[in-house]
XYZ file of C-alpha atoms in Angstrom:
491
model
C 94.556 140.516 37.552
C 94.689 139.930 41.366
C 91.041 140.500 41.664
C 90.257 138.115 38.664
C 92.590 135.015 40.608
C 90.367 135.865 43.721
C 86.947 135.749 42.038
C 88.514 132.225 40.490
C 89.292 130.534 43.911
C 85.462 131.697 44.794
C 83.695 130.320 42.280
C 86.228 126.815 42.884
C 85.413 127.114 46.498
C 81.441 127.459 45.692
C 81.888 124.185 43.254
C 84.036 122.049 45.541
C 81.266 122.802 48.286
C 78.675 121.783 46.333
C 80.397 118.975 45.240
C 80.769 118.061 48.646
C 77.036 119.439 49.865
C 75.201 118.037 47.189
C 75.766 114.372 47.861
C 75.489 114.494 51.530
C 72.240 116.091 50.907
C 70.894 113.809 48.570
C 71.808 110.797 51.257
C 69.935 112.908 53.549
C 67.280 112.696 51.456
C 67.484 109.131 50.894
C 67.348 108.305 54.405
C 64.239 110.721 54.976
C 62.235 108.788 52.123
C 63.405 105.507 52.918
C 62.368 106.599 56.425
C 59.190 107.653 54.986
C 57.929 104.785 52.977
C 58.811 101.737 55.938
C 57.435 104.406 59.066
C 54.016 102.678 59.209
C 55.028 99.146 58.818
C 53.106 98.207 55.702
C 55.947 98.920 53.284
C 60.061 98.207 53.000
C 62.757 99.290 50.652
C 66.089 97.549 50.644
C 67.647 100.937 48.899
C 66.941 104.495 48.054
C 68.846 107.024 46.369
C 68.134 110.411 45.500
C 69.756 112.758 42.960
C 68.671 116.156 43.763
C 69.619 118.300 40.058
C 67.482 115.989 38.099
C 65.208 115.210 40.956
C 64.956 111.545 40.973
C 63.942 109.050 43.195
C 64.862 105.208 42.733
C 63.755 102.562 45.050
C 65.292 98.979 44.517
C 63.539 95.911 46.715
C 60.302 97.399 47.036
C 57.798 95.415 48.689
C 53.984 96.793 50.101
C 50.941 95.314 51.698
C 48.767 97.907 50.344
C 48.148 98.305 46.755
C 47.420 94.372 46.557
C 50.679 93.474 47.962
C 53.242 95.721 45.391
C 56.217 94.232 44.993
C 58.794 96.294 42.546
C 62.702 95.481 41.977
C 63.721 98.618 40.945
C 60.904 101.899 40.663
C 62.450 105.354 39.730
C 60.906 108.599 38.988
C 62.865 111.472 37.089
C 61.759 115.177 36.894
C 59.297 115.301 39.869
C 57.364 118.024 40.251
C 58.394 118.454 43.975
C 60.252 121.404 45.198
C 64.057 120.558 46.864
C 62.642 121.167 49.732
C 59.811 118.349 49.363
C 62.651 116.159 48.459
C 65.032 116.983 51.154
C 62.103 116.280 53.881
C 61.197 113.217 52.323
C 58.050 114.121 50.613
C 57.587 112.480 47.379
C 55.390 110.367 45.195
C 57.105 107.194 45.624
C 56.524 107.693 49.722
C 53.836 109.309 50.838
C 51.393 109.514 47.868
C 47.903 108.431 48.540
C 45.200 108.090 46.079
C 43.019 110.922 44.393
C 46.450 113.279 44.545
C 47.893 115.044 41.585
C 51.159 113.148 40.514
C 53.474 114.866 37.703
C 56.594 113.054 36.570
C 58.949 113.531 33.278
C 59.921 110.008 33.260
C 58.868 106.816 35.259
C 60.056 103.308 35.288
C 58.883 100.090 37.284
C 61.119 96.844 36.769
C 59.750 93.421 37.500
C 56.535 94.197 39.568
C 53.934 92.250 40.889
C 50.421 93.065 42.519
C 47.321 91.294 43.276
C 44.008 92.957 42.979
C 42.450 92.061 47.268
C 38.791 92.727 45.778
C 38.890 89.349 43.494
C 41.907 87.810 43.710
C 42.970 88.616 39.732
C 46.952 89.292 39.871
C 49.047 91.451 37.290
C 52.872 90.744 36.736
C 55.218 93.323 34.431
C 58.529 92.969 33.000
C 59.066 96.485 32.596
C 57.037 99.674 32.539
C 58.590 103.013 31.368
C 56.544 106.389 31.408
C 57.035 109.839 29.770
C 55.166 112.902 30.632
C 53.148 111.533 33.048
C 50.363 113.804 34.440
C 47.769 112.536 37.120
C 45.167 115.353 37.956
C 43.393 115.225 41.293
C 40.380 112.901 41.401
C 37.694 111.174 44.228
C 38.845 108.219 45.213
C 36.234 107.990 47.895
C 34.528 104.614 46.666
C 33.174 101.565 48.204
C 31.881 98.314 47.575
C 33.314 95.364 45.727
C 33.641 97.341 42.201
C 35.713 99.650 44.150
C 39.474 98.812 41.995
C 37.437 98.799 38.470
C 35.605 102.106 39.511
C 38.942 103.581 40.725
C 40.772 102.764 37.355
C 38.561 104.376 35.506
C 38.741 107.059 37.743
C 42.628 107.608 37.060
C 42.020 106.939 33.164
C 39.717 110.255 33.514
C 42.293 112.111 34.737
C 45.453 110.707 33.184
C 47.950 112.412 30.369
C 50.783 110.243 29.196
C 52.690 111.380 26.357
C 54.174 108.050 26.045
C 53.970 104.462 28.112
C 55.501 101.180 27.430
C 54.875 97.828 28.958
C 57.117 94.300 28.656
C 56.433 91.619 29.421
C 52.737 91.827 30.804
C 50.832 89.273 32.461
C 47.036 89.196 33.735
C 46.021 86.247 35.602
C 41.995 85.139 36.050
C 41.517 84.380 39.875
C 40.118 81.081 40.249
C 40.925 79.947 36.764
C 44.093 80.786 36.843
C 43.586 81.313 33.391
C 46.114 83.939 32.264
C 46.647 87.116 29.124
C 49.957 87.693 28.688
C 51.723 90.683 26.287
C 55.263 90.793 25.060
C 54.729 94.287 24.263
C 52.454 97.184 24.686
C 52.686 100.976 23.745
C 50.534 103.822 23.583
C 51.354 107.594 22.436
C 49.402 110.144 23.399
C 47.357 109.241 26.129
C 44.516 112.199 27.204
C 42.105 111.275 29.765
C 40.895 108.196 27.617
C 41.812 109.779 24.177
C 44.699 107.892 22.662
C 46.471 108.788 19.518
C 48.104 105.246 18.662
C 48.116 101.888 20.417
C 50.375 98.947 19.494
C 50.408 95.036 21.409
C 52.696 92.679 20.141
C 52.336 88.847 20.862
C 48.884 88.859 22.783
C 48.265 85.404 24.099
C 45.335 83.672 25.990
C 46.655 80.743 28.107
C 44.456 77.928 29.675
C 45.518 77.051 33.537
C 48.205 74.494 33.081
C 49.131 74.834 29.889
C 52.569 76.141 28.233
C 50.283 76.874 24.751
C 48.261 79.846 23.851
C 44.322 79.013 23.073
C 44.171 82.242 21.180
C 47.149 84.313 20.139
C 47.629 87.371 17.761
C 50.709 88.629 16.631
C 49.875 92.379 16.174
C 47.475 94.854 16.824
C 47.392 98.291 15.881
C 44.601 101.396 17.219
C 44.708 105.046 15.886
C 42.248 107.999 17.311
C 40.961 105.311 19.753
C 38.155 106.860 21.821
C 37.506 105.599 25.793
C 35.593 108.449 26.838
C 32.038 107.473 27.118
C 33.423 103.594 28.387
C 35.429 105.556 31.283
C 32.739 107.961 31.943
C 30.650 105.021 32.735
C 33.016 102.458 34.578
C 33.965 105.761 37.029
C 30.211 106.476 38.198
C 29.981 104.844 41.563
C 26.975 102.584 40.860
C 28.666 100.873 38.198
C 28.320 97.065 38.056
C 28.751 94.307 35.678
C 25.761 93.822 33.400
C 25.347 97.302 32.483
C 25.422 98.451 28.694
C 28.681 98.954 27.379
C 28.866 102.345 25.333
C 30.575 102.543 21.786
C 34.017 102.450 21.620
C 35.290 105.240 18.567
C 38.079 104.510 16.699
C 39.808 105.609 13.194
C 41.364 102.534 12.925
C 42.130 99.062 14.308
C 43.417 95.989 12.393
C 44.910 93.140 14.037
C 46.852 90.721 12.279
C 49.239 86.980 13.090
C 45.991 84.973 14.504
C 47.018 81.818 15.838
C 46.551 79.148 19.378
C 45.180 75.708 20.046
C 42.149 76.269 18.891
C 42.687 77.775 15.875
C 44.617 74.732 15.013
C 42.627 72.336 16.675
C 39.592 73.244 14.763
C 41.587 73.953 11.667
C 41.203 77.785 11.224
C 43.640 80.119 10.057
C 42.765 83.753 9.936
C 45.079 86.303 7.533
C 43.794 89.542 9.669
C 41.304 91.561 10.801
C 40.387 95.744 10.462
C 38.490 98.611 11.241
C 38.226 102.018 9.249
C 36.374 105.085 10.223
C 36.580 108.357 8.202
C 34.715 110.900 9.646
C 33.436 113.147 6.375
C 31.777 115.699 8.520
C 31.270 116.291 11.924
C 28.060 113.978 12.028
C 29.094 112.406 8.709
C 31.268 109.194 9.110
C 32.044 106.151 6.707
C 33.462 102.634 7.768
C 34.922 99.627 6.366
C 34.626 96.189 8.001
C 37.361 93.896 6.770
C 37.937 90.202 7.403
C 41.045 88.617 5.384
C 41.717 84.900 4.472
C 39.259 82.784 6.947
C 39.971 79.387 6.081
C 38.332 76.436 7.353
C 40.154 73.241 7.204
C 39.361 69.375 8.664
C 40.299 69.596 12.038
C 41.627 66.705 14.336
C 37.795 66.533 15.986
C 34.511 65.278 15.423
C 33.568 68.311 13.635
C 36.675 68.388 11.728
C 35.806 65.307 10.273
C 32.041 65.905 9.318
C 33.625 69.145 8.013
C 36.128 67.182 5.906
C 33.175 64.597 4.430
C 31.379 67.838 3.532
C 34.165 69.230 2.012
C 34.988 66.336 -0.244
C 31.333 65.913 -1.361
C 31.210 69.678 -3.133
C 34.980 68.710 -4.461
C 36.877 71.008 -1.921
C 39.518 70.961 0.370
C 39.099 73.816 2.232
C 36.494 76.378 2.562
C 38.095 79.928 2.347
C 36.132 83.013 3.110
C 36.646 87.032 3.316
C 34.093 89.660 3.996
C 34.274 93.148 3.487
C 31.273 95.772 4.416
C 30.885 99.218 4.630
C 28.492 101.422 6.605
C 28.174 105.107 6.191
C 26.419 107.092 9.470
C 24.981 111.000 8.480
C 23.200 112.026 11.577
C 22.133 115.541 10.421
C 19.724 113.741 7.871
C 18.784 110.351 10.472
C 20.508 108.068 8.003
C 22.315 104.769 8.328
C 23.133 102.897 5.207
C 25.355 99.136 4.745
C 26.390 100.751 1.492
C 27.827 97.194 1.037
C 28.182 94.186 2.963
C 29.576 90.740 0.922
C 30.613 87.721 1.967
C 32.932 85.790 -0.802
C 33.396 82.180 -0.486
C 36.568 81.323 -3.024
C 34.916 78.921 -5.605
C 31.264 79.084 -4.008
C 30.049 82.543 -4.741
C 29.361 85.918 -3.201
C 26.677 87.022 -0.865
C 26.125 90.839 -0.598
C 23.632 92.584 1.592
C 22.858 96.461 1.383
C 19.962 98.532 3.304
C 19.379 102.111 4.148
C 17.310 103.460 7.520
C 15.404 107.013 7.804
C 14.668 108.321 10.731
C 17.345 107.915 12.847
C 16.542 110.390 15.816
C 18.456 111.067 18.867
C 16.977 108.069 20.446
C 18.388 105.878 18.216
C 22.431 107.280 18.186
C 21.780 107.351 21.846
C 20.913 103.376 21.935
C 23.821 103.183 19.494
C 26.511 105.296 21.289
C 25.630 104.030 24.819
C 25.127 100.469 23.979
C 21.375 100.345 25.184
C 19.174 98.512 22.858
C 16.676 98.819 25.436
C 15.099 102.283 24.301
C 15.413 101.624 20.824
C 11.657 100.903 20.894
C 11.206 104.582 21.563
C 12.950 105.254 17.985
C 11.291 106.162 15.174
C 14.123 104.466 13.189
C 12.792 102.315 9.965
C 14.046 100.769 7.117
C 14.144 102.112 3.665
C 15.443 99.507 1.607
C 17.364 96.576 1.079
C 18.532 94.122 -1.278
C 20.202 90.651 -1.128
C 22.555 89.698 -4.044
C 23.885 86.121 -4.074
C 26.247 85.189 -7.024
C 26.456 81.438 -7.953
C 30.266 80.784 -8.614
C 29.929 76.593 -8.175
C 27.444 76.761 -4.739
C 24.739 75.722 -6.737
C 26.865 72.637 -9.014
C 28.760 71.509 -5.583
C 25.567 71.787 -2.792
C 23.951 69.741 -5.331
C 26.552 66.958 -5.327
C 27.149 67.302 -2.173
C 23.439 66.370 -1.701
C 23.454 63.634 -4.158
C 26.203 61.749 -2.912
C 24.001 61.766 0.621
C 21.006 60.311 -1.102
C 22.483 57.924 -3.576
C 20.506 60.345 -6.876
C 22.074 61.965 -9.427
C 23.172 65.808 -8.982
C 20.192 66.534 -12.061
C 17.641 64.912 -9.794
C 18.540 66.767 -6.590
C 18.853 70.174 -8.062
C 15.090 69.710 -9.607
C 14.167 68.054 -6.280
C 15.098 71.613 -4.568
C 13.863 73.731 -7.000
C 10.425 71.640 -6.451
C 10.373 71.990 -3.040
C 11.048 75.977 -3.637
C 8.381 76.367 -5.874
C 5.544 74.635 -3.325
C 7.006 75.271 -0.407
C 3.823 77.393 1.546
C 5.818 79.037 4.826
C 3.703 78.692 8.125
C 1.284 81.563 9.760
C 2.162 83.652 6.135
C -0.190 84.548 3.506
C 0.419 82.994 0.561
C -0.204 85.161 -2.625
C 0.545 85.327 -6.124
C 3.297 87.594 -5.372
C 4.897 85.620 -2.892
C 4.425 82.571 -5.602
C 6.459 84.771 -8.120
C 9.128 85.356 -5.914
C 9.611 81.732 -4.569
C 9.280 80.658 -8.332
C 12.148 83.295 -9.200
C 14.604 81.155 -6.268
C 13.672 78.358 -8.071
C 15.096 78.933 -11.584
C 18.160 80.442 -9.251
C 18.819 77.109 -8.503
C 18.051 75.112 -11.806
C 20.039 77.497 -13.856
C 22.627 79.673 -11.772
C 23.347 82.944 -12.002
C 22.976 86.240 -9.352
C 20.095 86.576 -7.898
C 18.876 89.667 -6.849
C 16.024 89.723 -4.013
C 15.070 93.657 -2.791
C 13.143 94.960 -0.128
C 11.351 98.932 -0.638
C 8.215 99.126 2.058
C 6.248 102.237 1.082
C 6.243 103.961 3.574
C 9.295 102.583 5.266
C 8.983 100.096 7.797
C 9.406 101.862 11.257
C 9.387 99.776 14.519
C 5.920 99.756 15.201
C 4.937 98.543 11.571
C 7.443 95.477 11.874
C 5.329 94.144 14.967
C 2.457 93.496 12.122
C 5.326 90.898 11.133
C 4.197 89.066 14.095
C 0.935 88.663 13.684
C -0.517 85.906 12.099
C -0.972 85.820 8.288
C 0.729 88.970 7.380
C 1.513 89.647 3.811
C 5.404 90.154 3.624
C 5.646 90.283 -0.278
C 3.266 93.973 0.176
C 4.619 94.621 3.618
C 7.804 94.647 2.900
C 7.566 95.804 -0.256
C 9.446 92.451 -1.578
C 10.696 91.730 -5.520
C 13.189 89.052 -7.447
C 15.181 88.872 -9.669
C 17.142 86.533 -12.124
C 20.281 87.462 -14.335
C 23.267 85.460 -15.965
């Protein structure tokens, strides 16, 4: 029993010690980091404290001349990677970190912080930033020259993990321009050296200098599976400059949504939403869907508002409201590309649908396509199969008609003939005119004296490759053979 009451008053002995030892160490520490951080002149802190069991650091009042002039009210790091010891001496992140070095943190968080980029004058201000699982491998930050801050960015991207990051309260101003993007809200999950899982803004607004409106804004936008690789890989090479191509950006999904600003308004557009879809079959086997909700056009307060609105009124209509939808399907095993289906509906017009399918598509080609350089797409063997152009008269024909007649004081009857006339004799410049060609011309004629869906197709035999399409140029060529060309009428 007596040894039992001894071992007891150890044990409170130990605890009230390091109840005691603890905090005078963790002031210690404070004082070597504060120490730290203000010893070459170029940075203050108006407080630091340290706790030592969680090992975290927060700075309150920060304020550098380096990293375009920092300025952080409160920045505080939890679960550092650095030993007791490191912390002790003063050695941390938040002190002595330089760029290129490894940084691993559980949790970060920067409150109202401020910094201005010195290369061209473009300044960032943040509400709030909070990090989780942050992991910064080591990378060169040995660059030079006045792309330095872009190539450095992309630089850290390469060699960042996040498992999660959330922004408030974002603003990016334009130097010069003063022109400013602002962001109520950002988050990403799962960010892996330019791989992210899901991205989410909220209340994205473009704002002219001077002005307390947003020219664009969007309520919502949503990313999965979004793909920065081959962008990063190219903004981090040190020769990078503006101008260059701009390599595809892959992405599952993307649909933004709440469109809205001055000139949207202004010009009378409203937009429902916007979205991307990419389902990858097979490895080298993808399919995507283009979609564009609800444009509507209305008479804006502006010139072209109002020759908009006289337009309008002549085909009966008080607003013009369009959608599109297409979808593309890639198989790069076989060189394929198709638009399986690309339409454009125009609510009490018609439709307009385009479709085509390319053979050949070598590695050339998905090279110019992935690393956004047309340029050596001549060098492709690429060449189109097929297409066809469907337009369905739901009222275009009846209202452009009006429309036209009301401009040149004739009945609709006598303008639609009128245009089907000028179809039928119309002889195209520097083309050969053949019977074939008359067929098909005659064929858009009765199209537009009786309505209907008209169906024009394109199958060149053999397919028309890049070096066959220059005949296009030359003078007189036959499209109707060249192209393999037909028309069609149905009701």
């Amino acid at each position: 029993m007596r040894k039992i009451v001894v071992a007891a008053i150890v044990v409170a002995a130990l605890a009230a010690l390091g109840a005691i030892a603890i905090p005078v160490a963790e002031r210690y520490a404070a004082g070597q980091i504060k120490a730290g951080i203000e010893r070459d002149g170029q940075a203050s802190v108006g407080t630091v404290e340290v706790g030592l069991l969680d090992r975290r650091v927060t700075l309150t009042d920060f304020h550098s001349s380096a990293f375009g002039g920092l300025t952080a009210r409160r920045w505080e790091a939890r679960g550092l990677a650095e030993s007791l010891g490191d912390l002790l001496e003063g050695r941390t992140p938040l002190s002595d970190f330089k760029l290129g070095d490894p940084l691993r943190v559980d949790h970060l968080e920067l409150v109202d912080a401020r910094f201005t980029n010195p290369s061209d004058g473009t300044a960032w201000s943040i509400g709030s930033l909070t990090a989780e699982g942050l992991d910064l491998a080591p990378y060169d930050a040995n660059v030079a020259g006045p792309y330095r801050h872009v190539i450095l960015a992309a630089r850290i991207a390469k060699a960042l993990k996040l498992r999660h990051v959330e922004e408030k309260d974002v603003s990016y101003t334009l130097a010069g321009t003063d022109d400013a993007v602002a962001a109520r809200r950002t988050s990403v999950d799962r960010f892996d050296r330019g791989r992210i899982a899901t991205l989410a803004i909220a209340d994205l607004d473009a704002m002219p200098r001077g002005s307390n409106e947003a020219a664009i804004s969007i309520g919502d936008i949503k990313a999965k599976d979004l793909d920065l690789e081959r962008v990063l890989a190219q903004l981090a090479d040190s020769s990078w400059e503006p101008g260059r191509p701009v390599p595809r950006i892959a992405v599952a999904s993307v649909n933004a949504s709440g469109f809205g600003g001055t000139l949207f308004s202004r010009s009378g557009v409203t937009l429902e939403g916007v979205s991307l879809e990419t389902v990858h079959e097979t490895v080298d086997s993808s399919h995507s869907r283009l979609r564009i909700d609800d444009l509507v056009l209305r008479p804006g307060e502006n010139p072209e508002g109002a020759r908009l609105r006289m337009i309008l009124q002549a085909m009966g209509l008080s607003e013009l409201k369009l959608g599109v939808d297409c979808t593309g399907i890639e198989r790069r095993s076989k060189g394929e590309l198709a638009i399986d289906r690309c339409m454009l509906a125009a609510a009490d017009l018609g439709e307009l649908s385009l479709a085509a399918a390319f053979v050949g598509a070598d590695e050339t080609f998905w090279r110019a396509i992935d690393e956004g350089d047309a340029r050596i797409l001549s060098r492709s063997s690429v060449a189109l199969a097929s297409a066809r152009l469907v337009l369905v008269d739901k009222g275009l024909i009846e209202r452009s008609a009006r429309a036209l007649a009301m401009a040149t004081n004739q009945a609709p009857t006598v303008t639609r003939a009128n245009i089907a006339r000028d179809i039928r004799t119309y002889q195209p410049p520097d083309i050969l005119i053949t019977e074939d060609l008359t067929k098909l011309l005659d064929t858009v004629a009765r199209f537009v004296e009786r309505g209907g869906t008209l169906t024009i197709e394109a199958k060149p035999d053999p397919p028309l490759d890049l070096a066959a399409a220059r005949r296009l140029s030359i003078a007189g060529p036959d499209l109707v053979n060249l192209l393999g060309l037909s028309a069609a009428l149905s009701r």
